[in-house]
XYZ file of C-alpha atoms in Angstrom:
557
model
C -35.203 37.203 -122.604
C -37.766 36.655 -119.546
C -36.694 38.649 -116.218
C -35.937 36.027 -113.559
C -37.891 36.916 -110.195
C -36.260 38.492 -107.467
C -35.620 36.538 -104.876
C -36.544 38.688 -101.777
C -38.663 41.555 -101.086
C -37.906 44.256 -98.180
C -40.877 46.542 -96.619
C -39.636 50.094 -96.027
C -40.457 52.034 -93.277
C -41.643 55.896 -93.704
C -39.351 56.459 -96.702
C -38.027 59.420 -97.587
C -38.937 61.053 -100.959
C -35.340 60.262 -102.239
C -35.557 56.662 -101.041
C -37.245 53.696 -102.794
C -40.389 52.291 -101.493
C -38.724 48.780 -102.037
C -35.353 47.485 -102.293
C -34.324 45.083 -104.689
C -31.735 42.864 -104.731
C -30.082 41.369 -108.126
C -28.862 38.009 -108.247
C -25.497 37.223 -108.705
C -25.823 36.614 -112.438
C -27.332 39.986 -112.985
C -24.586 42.004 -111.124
C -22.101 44.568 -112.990
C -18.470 43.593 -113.349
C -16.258 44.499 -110.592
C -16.449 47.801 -110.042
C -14.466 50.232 -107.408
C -16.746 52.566 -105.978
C -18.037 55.201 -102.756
C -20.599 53.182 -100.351
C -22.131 56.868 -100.379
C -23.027 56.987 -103.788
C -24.584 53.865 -104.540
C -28.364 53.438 -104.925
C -31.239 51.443 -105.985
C -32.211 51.465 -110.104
C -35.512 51.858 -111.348
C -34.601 48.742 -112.302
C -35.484 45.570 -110.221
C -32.447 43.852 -110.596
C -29.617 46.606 -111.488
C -27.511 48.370 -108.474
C -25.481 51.125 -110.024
C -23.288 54.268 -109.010
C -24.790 58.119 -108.819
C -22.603 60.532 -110.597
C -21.056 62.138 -107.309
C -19.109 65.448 -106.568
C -16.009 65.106 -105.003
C -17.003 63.095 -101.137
C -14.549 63.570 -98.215
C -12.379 60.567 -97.543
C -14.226 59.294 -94.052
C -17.404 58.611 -96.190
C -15.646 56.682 -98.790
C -15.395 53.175 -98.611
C -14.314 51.249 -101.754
C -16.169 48.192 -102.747
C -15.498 45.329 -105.886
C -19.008 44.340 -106.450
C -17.758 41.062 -107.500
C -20.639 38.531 -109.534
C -20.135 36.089 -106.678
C -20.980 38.738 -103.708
C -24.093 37.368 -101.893
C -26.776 39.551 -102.234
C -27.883 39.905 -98.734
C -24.338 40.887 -97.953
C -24.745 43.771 -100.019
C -28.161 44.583 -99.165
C -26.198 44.768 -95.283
C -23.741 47.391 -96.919
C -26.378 48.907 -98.806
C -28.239 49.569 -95.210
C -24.967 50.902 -93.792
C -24.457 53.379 -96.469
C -24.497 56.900 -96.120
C -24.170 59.688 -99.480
C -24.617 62.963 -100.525
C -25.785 63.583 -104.226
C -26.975 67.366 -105.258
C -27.199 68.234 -101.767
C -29.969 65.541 -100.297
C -29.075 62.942 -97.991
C -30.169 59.639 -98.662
C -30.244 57.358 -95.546
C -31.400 53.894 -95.711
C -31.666 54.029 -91.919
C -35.232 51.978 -91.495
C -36.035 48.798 -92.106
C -37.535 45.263 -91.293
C -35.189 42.231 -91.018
C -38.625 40.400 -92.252
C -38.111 38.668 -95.461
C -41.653 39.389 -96.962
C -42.984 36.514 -99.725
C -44.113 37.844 -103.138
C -47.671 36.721 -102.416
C -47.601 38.427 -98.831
C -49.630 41.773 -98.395
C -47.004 44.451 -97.371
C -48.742 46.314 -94.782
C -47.853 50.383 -93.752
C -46.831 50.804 -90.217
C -48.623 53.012 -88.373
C -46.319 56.127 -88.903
C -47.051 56.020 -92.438
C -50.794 57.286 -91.635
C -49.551 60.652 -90.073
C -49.637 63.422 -92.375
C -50.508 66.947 -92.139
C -50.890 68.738 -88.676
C -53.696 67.988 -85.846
C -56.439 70.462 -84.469
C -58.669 70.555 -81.825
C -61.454 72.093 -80.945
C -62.891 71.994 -77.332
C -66.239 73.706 -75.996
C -67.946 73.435 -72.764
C -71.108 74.932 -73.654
C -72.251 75.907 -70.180
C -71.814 78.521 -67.291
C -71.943 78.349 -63.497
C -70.058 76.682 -60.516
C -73.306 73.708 -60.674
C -71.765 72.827 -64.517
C -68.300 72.324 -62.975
C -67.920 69.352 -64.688
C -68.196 70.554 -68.559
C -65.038 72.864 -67.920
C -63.527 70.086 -66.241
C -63.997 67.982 -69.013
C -62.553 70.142 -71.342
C -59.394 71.361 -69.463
C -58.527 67.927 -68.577
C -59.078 67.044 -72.555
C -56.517 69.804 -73.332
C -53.793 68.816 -70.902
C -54.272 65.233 -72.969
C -53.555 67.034 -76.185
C -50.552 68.856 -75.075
C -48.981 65.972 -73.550
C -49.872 64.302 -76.874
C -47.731 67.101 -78.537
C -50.438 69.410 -80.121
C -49.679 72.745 -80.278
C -51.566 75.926 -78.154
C -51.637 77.321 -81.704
C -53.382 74.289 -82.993
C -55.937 74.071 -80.012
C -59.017 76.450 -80.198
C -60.781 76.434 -76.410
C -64.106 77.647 -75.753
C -65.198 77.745 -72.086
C -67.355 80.615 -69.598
C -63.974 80.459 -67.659
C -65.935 81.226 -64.478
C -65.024 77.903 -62.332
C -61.487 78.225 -61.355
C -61.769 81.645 -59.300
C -65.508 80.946 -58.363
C -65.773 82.182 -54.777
C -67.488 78.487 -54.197
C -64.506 76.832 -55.575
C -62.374 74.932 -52.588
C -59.247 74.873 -54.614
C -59.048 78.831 -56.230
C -57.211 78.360 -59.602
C -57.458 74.838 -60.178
C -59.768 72.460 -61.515
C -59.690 68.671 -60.875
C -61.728 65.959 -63.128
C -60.968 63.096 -60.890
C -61.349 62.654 -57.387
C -57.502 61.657 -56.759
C -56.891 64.112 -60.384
C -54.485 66.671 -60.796
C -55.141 70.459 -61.592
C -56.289 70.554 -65.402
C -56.672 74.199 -65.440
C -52.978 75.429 -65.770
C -52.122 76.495 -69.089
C -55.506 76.037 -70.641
C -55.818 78.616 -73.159
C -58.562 81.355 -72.880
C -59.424 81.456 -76.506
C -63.146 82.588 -76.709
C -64.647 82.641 -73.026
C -67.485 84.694 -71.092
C -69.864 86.559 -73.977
C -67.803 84.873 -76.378
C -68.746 81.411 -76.365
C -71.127 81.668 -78.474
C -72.566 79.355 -81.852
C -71.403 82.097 -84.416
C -67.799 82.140 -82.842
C -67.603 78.069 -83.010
C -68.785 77.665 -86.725
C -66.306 80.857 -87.250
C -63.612 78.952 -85.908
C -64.635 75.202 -87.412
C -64.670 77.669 -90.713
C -61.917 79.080 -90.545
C -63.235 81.988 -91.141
C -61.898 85.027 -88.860
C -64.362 88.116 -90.577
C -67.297 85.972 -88.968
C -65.980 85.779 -85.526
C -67.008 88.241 -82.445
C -65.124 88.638 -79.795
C -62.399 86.336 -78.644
C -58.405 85.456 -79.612
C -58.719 85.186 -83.035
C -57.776 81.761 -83.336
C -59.340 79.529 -86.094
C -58.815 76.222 -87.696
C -56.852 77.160 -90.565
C -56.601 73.704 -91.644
C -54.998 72.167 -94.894
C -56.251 69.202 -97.136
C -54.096 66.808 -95.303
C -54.812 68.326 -91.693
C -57.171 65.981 -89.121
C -59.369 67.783 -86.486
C -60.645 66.371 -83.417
C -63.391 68.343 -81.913
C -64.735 67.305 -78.053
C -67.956 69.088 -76.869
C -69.340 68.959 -73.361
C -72.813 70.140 -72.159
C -76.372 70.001 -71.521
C -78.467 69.052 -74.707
C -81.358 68.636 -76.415
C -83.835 66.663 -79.309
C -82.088 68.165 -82.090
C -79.815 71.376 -80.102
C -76.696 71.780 -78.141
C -76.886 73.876 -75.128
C -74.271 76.877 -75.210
C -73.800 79.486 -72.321
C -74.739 82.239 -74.592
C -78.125 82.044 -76.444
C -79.039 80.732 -78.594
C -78.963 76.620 -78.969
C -76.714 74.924 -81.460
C -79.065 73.716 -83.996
C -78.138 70.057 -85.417
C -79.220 71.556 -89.012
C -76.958 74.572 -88.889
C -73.998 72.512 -87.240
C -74.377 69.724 -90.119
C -74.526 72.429 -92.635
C -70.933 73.489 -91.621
C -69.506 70.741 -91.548
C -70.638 70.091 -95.318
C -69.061 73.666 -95.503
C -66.060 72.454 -94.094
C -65.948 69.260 -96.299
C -66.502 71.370 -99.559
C -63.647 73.689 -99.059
C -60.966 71.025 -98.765
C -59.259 71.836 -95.751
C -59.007 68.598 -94.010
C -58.075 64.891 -94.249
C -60.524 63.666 -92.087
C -62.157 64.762 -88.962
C -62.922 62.786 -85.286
C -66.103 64.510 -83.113
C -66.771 63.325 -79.277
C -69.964 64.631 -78.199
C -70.914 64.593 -74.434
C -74.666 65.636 -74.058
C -78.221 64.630 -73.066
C -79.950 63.227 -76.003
C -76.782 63.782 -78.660
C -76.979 60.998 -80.922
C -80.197 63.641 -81.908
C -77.883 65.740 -83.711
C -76.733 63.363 -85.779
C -79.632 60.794 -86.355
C -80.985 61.051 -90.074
C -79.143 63.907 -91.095
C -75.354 63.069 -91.124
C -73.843 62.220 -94.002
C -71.349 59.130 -94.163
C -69.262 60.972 -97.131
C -67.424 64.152 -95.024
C -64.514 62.082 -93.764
C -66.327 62.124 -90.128
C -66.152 60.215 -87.552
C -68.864 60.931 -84.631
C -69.347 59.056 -80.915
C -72.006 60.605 -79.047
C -72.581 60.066 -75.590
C -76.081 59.140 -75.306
C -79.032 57.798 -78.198
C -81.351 60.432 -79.756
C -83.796 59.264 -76.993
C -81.985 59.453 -73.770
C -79.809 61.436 -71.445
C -76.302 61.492 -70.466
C -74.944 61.276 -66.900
C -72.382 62.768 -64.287
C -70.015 61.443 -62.192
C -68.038 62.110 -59.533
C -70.529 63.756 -57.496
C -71.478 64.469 -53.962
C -72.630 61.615 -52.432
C -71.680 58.990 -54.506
C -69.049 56.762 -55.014
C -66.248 57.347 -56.015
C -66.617 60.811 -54.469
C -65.429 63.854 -54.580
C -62.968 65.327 -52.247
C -65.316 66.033 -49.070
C -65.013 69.927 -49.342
C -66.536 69.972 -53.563
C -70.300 70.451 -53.465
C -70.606 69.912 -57.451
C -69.545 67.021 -59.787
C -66.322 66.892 -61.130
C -67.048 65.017 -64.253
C -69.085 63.543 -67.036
C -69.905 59.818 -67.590
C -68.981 59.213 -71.005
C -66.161 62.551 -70.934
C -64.350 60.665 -68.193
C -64.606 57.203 -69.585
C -62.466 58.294 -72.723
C -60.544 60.705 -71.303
C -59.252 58.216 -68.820
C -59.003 55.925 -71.369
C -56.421 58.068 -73.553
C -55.069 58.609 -70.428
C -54.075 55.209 -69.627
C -53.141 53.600 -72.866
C -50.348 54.181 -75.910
C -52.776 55.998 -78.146
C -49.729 54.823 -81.047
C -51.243 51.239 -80.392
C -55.111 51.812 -79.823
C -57.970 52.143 -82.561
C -60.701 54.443 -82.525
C -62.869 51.304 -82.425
C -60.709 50.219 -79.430
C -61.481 53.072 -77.555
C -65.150 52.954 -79.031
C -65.558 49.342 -77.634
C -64.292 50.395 -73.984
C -65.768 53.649 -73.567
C -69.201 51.987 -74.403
C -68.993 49.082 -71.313
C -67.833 52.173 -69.286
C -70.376 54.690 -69.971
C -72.942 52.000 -70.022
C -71.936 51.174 -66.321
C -70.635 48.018 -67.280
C -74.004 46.861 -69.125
C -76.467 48.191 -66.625
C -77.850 50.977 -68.294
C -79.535 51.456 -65.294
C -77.720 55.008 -64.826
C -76.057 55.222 -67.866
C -76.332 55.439 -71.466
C -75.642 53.626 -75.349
C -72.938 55.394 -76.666
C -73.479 56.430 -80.355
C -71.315 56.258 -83.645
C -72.223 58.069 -86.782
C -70.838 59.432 -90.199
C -67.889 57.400 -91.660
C -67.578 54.292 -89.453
C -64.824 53.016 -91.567
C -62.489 55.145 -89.808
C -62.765 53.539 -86.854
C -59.399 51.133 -87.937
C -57.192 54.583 -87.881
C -54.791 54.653 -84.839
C -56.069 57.267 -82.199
C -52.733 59.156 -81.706
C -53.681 60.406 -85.566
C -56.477 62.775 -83.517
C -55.305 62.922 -79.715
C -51.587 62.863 -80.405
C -48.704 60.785 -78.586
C -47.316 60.997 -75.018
C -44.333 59.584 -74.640
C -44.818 59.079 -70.922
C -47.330 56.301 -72.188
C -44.899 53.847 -74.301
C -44.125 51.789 -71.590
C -46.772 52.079 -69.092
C -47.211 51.495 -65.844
C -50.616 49.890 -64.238
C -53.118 52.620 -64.671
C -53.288 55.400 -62.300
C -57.179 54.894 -62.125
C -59.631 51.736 -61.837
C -61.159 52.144 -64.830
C -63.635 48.802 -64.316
C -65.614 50.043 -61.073
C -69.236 50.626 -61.286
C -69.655 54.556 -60.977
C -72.178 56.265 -59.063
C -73.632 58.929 -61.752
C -76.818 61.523 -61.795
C -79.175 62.331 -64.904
C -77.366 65.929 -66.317
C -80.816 67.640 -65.562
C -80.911 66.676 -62.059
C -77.488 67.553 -61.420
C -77.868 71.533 -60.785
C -80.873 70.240 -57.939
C -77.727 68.002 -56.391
C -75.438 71.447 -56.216
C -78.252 73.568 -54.713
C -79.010 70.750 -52.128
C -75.531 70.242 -51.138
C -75.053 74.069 -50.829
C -78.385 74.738 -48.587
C -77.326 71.290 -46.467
C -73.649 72.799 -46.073
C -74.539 76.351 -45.686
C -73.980 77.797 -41.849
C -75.877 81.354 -41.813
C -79.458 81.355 -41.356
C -79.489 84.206 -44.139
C -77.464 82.908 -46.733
C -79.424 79.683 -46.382
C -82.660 81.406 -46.335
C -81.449 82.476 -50.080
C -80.299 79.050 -51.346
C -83.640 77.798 -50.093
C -85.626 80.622 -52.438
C -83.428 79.892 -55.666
C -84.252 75.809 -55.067
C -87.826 76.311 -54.383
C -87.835 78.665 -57.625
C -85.581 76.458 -60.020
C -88.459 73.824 -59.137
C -91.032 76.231 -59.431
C -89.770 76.976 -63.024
C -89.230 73.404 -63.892
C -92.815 72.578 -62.618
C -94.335 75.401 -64.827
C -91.900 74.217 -67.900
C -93.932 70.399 -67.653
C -97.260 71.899 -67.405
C -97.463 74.504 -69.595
C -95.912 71.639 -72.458
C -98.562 69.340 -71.636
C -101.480 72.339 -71.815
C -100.058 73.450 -74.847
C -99.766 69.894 -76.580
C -103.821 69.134 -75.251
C -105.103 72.420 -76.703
C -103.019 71.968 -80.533
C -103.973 68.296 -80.102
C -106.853 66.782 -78.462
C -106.975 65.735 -74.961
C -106.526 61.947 -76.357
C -104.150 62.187 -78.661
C -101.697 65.183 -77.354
C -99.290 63.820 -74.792
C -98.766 60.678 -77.310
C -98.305 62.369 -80.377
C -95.840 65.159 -78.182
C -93.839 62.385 -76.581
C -93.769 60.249 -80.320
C -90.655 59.018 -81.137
C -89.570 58.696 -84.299
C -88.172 55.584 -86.087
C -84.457 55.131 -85.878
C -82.791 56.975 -89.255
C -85.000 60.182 -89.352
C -84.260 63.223 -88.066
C -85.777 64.691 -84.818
C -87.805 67.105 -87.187
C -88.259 67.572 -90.941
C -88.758 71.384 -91.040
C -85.610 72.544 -88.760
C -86.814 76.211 -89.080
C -90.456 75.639 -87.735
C -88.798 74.265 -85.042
C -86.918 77.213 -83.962
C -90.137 79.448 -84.604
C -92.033 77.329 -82.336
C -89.464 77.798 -79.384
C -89.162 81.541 -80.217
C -93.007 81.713 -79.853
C -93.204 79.202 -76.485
C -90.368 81.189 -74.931
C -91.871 84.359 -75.361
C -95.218 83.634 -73.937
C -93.953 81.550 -71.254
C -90.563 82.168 -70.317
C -87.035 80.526 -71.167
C -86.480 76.966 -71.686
C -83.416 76.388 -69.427
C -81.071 73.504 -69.623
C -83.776 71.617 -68.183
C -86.181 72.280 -70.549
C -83.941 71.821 -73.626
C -85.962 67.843 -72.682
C -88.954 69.168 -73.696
C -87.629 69.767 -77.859
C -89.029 66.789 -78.743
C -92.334 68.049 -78.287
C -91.430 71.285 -80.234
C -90.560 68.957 -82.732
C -93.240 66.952 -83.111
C -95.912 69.703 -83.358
C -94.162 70.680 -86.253
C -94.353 67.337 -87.657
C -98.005 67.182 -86.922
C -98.432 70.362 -89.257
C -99.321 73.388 -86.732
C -99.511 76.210 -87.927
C -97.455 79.526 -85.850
C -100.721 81.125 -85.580
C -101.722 78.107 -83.571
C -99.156 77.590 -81.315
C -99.048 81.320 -80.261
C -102.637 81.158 -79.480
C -101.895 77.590 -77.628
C -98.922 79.881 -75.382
C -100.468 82.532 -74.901
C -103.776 80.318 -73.391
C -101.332 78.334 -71.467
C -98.772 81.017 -69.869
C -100.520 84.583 -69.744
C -101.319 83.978 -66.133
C -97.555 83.281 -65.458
C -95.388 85.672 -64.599
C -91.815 84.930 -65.808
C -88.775 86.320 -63.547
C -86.026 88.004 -64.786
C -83.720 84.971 -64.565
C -85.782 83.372 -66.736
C -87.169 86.406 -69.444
C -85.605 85.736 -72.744
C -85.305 89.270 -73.354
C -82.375 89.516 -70.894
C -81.248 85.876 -71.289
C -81.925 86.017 -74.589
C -83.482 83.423 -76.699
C -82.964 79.549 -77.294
C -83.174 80.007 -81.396
């Protein structure tokens, strides 16, 4: 005999592993005789249509209720008692305590809500990748993106920090022991964990930690990612970049080869669900570009293209502005657009693309590009649908909010990352009262220019004697078609900055613009032999200070 359909269906919320994932209710003609038993010990059949007793021990009177389930009892009557029922049988409790007074259709697609998504535990990873009180914002950045994640209930254990940790107690700091990433902001410093800071912020300690791998790490708390396979990771980075590298306080670079490389790592060992990566940088989308794969469970946003730079905010000058007695920016265009973002919205209710879509007006200054930059996506853009809270966690304080705290659709005043240490000298020698200390300001400007200068000029000798006087500043400045990488031979490019620095001095974070034309002599086939010759023509007459030797700085690869 043909099974008659069932007449309703019920969605079920988050079930437990002892509950059914759908409740079924028989019709009338279907029912058992009349039977007397315990509310508590009833449950649903494997079958679709039967309801029938558990075999119970001996219940206490208060959870007993005695029922006739008589052939004529409507069935959405029962389902009500069904929903009221509480048991006990071999020690679990079975609670049918969540539901959805929807009646869903047969032909209706039964959706998961958005609790059903969460699984595993969340990690986070957060490096400011630069020193000094003139990078105040990168720290800011990142202490302001941990207070998010603890208010979003992640766990100090489950938080790995990297940061110099020399901003709060500077002697140029107005405000010893706090940091502030908004003009009208609170202190983001307090309780930020000092994980791996000073000499230990360093490339080998981050791909230890992304690892999980605590015999590779130097220095530092100890703390690693020890992820599971159902674990997410969010990982926020904040600095000065390159074509192709990642500036760090401690040399060398962060190479995009050697960072993709552990994240395949990563991926191959099984120790994650999937994995969220902001990146805050001049010329980030570079790391990415041509060489991330779409297959790791990887979401990237970057906040500039390969091609162009990223911007702070916040500053001196501009508008909004600082407090009046801060002589450095506080923050990061793109960093403050989605921090401020999370900030202001139920992250339980907001897509990655959601915050994607917003971020990208706001970093762009609302379409103008004119100071500001295309935010990037790479790797698997079909995450982009998952709920944010899966990555930055939940605040409460944000489920009924109230108008936001910041105007978050004002054009922002904003300065090229490069330009911004020339801002924090200026304002220093402009503020400074004694004739001696600004006699010393003055020298370290008019040598940080001097450097730059040199950087420019020795780059454009170099690329004219490798390349012809025609052809050299258009084949060093070449820019290559959107979906290759920056370079093809990753390790020529490091030997090629290894033999510039040494001939003519260290890069700096300002010259970290000038990989692009490390990369393309290695795409135009020069040999080492070459390009040391090249250097050494260029720079021997140059004599490189001590605050910019690579043998005490150390070197960029």
């Amino acid at each position: 005999m043909a099974k008659r359909p069932t007449p309703a269906r019920f969605r079920s919320h988050g079930t437990h592993k002892s509950e059914p994932l759908f409740m079924r209710v028989a019709p009338p003609f279907c029912m058992a005789p009349c039977t007397t038993v315990s509310i508590s010990t009833l449950y649903l059949s494997r079958s679709p249509y039967l309801i029938q007793p558990l075999p119970t021990t001996s219940p206490s009177m208060a959870g007993r209720r005695s029922v006739c389930l008589l052939n004529a009892l409507p069935p959405l009557l029962l389902l009500l008692l069904l929903l009221l029922a509480e048991g006990n049988w071999g020690g679990r409790a079975l609670r049918l305590n969540r539901w959805d007074p929807k009646i869903w259709m047969p032909t209706e697609k039964v959706e998961p809500d958005e609790d059903s998504q969460e699984t595993g535990t969340r990690w986070a990873v957060l490096v400011a990748g630069s020193y000094g009180y003139g990078n105040y914002r990168h720290q800011a950045d990142v202490c302001h993106a941990y207070q998010l994640l603890k208010r979003g209930g992640l766990k100090d254990e489950n938080i790995v920090v990297f940061m110099y940790d020399d901003i709060a107690t500077h002697d140029l700091n107005p405000r010893p022991g706090v940091i502030i990433n908004h003009p009208q902001g609170d202190d983001e410093y307090a309780g930020v964990p000092k994980d791996y800071t000073g000499e230990d912020v360093t490339v080998q300690n981050l791909f230890a930690v992304l690892l999980g791998d605590k015999s590779l790490l130097k220095g530092g708390s100890g703390k690693v990612v020890e992820s599971k396979p159902n674990d997410r990771i969010f990982l926020y980075y904040s600095d000065h970049g390159g074509q192709g590298v990642l500036g760090m306080p401690n040399m060398p670079f962060l190479y995009a080869k050697d960072f993709i490389d552990v994240l395949k790592k990563k991926h191959a060992s099984g120790t994650y669900q999937e994995m969220v990566l902001y990146v805050e940088a001049c010329e980030s989308g570079s790391i990415f570009e041509g060489i991330m794969p779409d297959d790791l469970n990887i979401y990237v946003t970057t906040a500039s293209g390969p091609d162009e730079e990223s911007w702070g905010t916040y500053c001196p000058g501009m508008e909004p502005a600082p407090p009046a007695e801060y002589i450095t920016c506080l923050g990061d265009l793109f960093s403050v657009a989605w921090l401020e973002d999370s900030d202001t919205h139920n992250l339980k209710k907001q897509t990655i693309e959601d915050q994607y879509e917003r971020v990208k007006v706001r970093t762009s200054n609302h379409n103008t590009y004119s100071i500001g930059s295309h935010v990037m996506v790479y790797g698997n853009e079909s995450m982009k649908r998952e709920l944010l809270y899966l990555y930055q966690g939940f605040d409460p304080a944000t489920d009924k909010l109230p108008e936001n705290k910041f105007d978050l659709d004002i054009r922002m005043g904003a300065i090229n990352q490069r330009e911004a240490d020339l801002l924090f000298l200026w304002q220093r020698y402009k503020r400074s009262k004694a004739e001696t200390e600004k006699n010393e300001i003055l020298k370290e400007l008019t040598q940080t220019m001097q450097h730059r200068a040199h950087l420019d000029q020795s780059i454009e000798l170099i690329g004219m004697l490798l390349l012809g006087p025609e052809n050299g500043p258009s084949l060093l400045n070449a820019i290559r078609p959107p979906g290759l990488p920056v370079v093809d031979d990753w390790e020529c490019l490091k030997s090629v900055v290894v033999v510039f620095e040494t001939q003519c001095g260290s890069l700096t974070q300002y010259g970290m613009k000038h990989m692009r034309a490390f990369a393309n002599i290695c795409n135009n086939g020069v040999s080492r032999t070459a390009m040391e010759e090249a250097c050494t023509s260029a720079c021997s007459s140059h004599t490189i200070l001590d605050q910019w030797n690579p043998t005490i700085r150390g070197y960029s690869a």
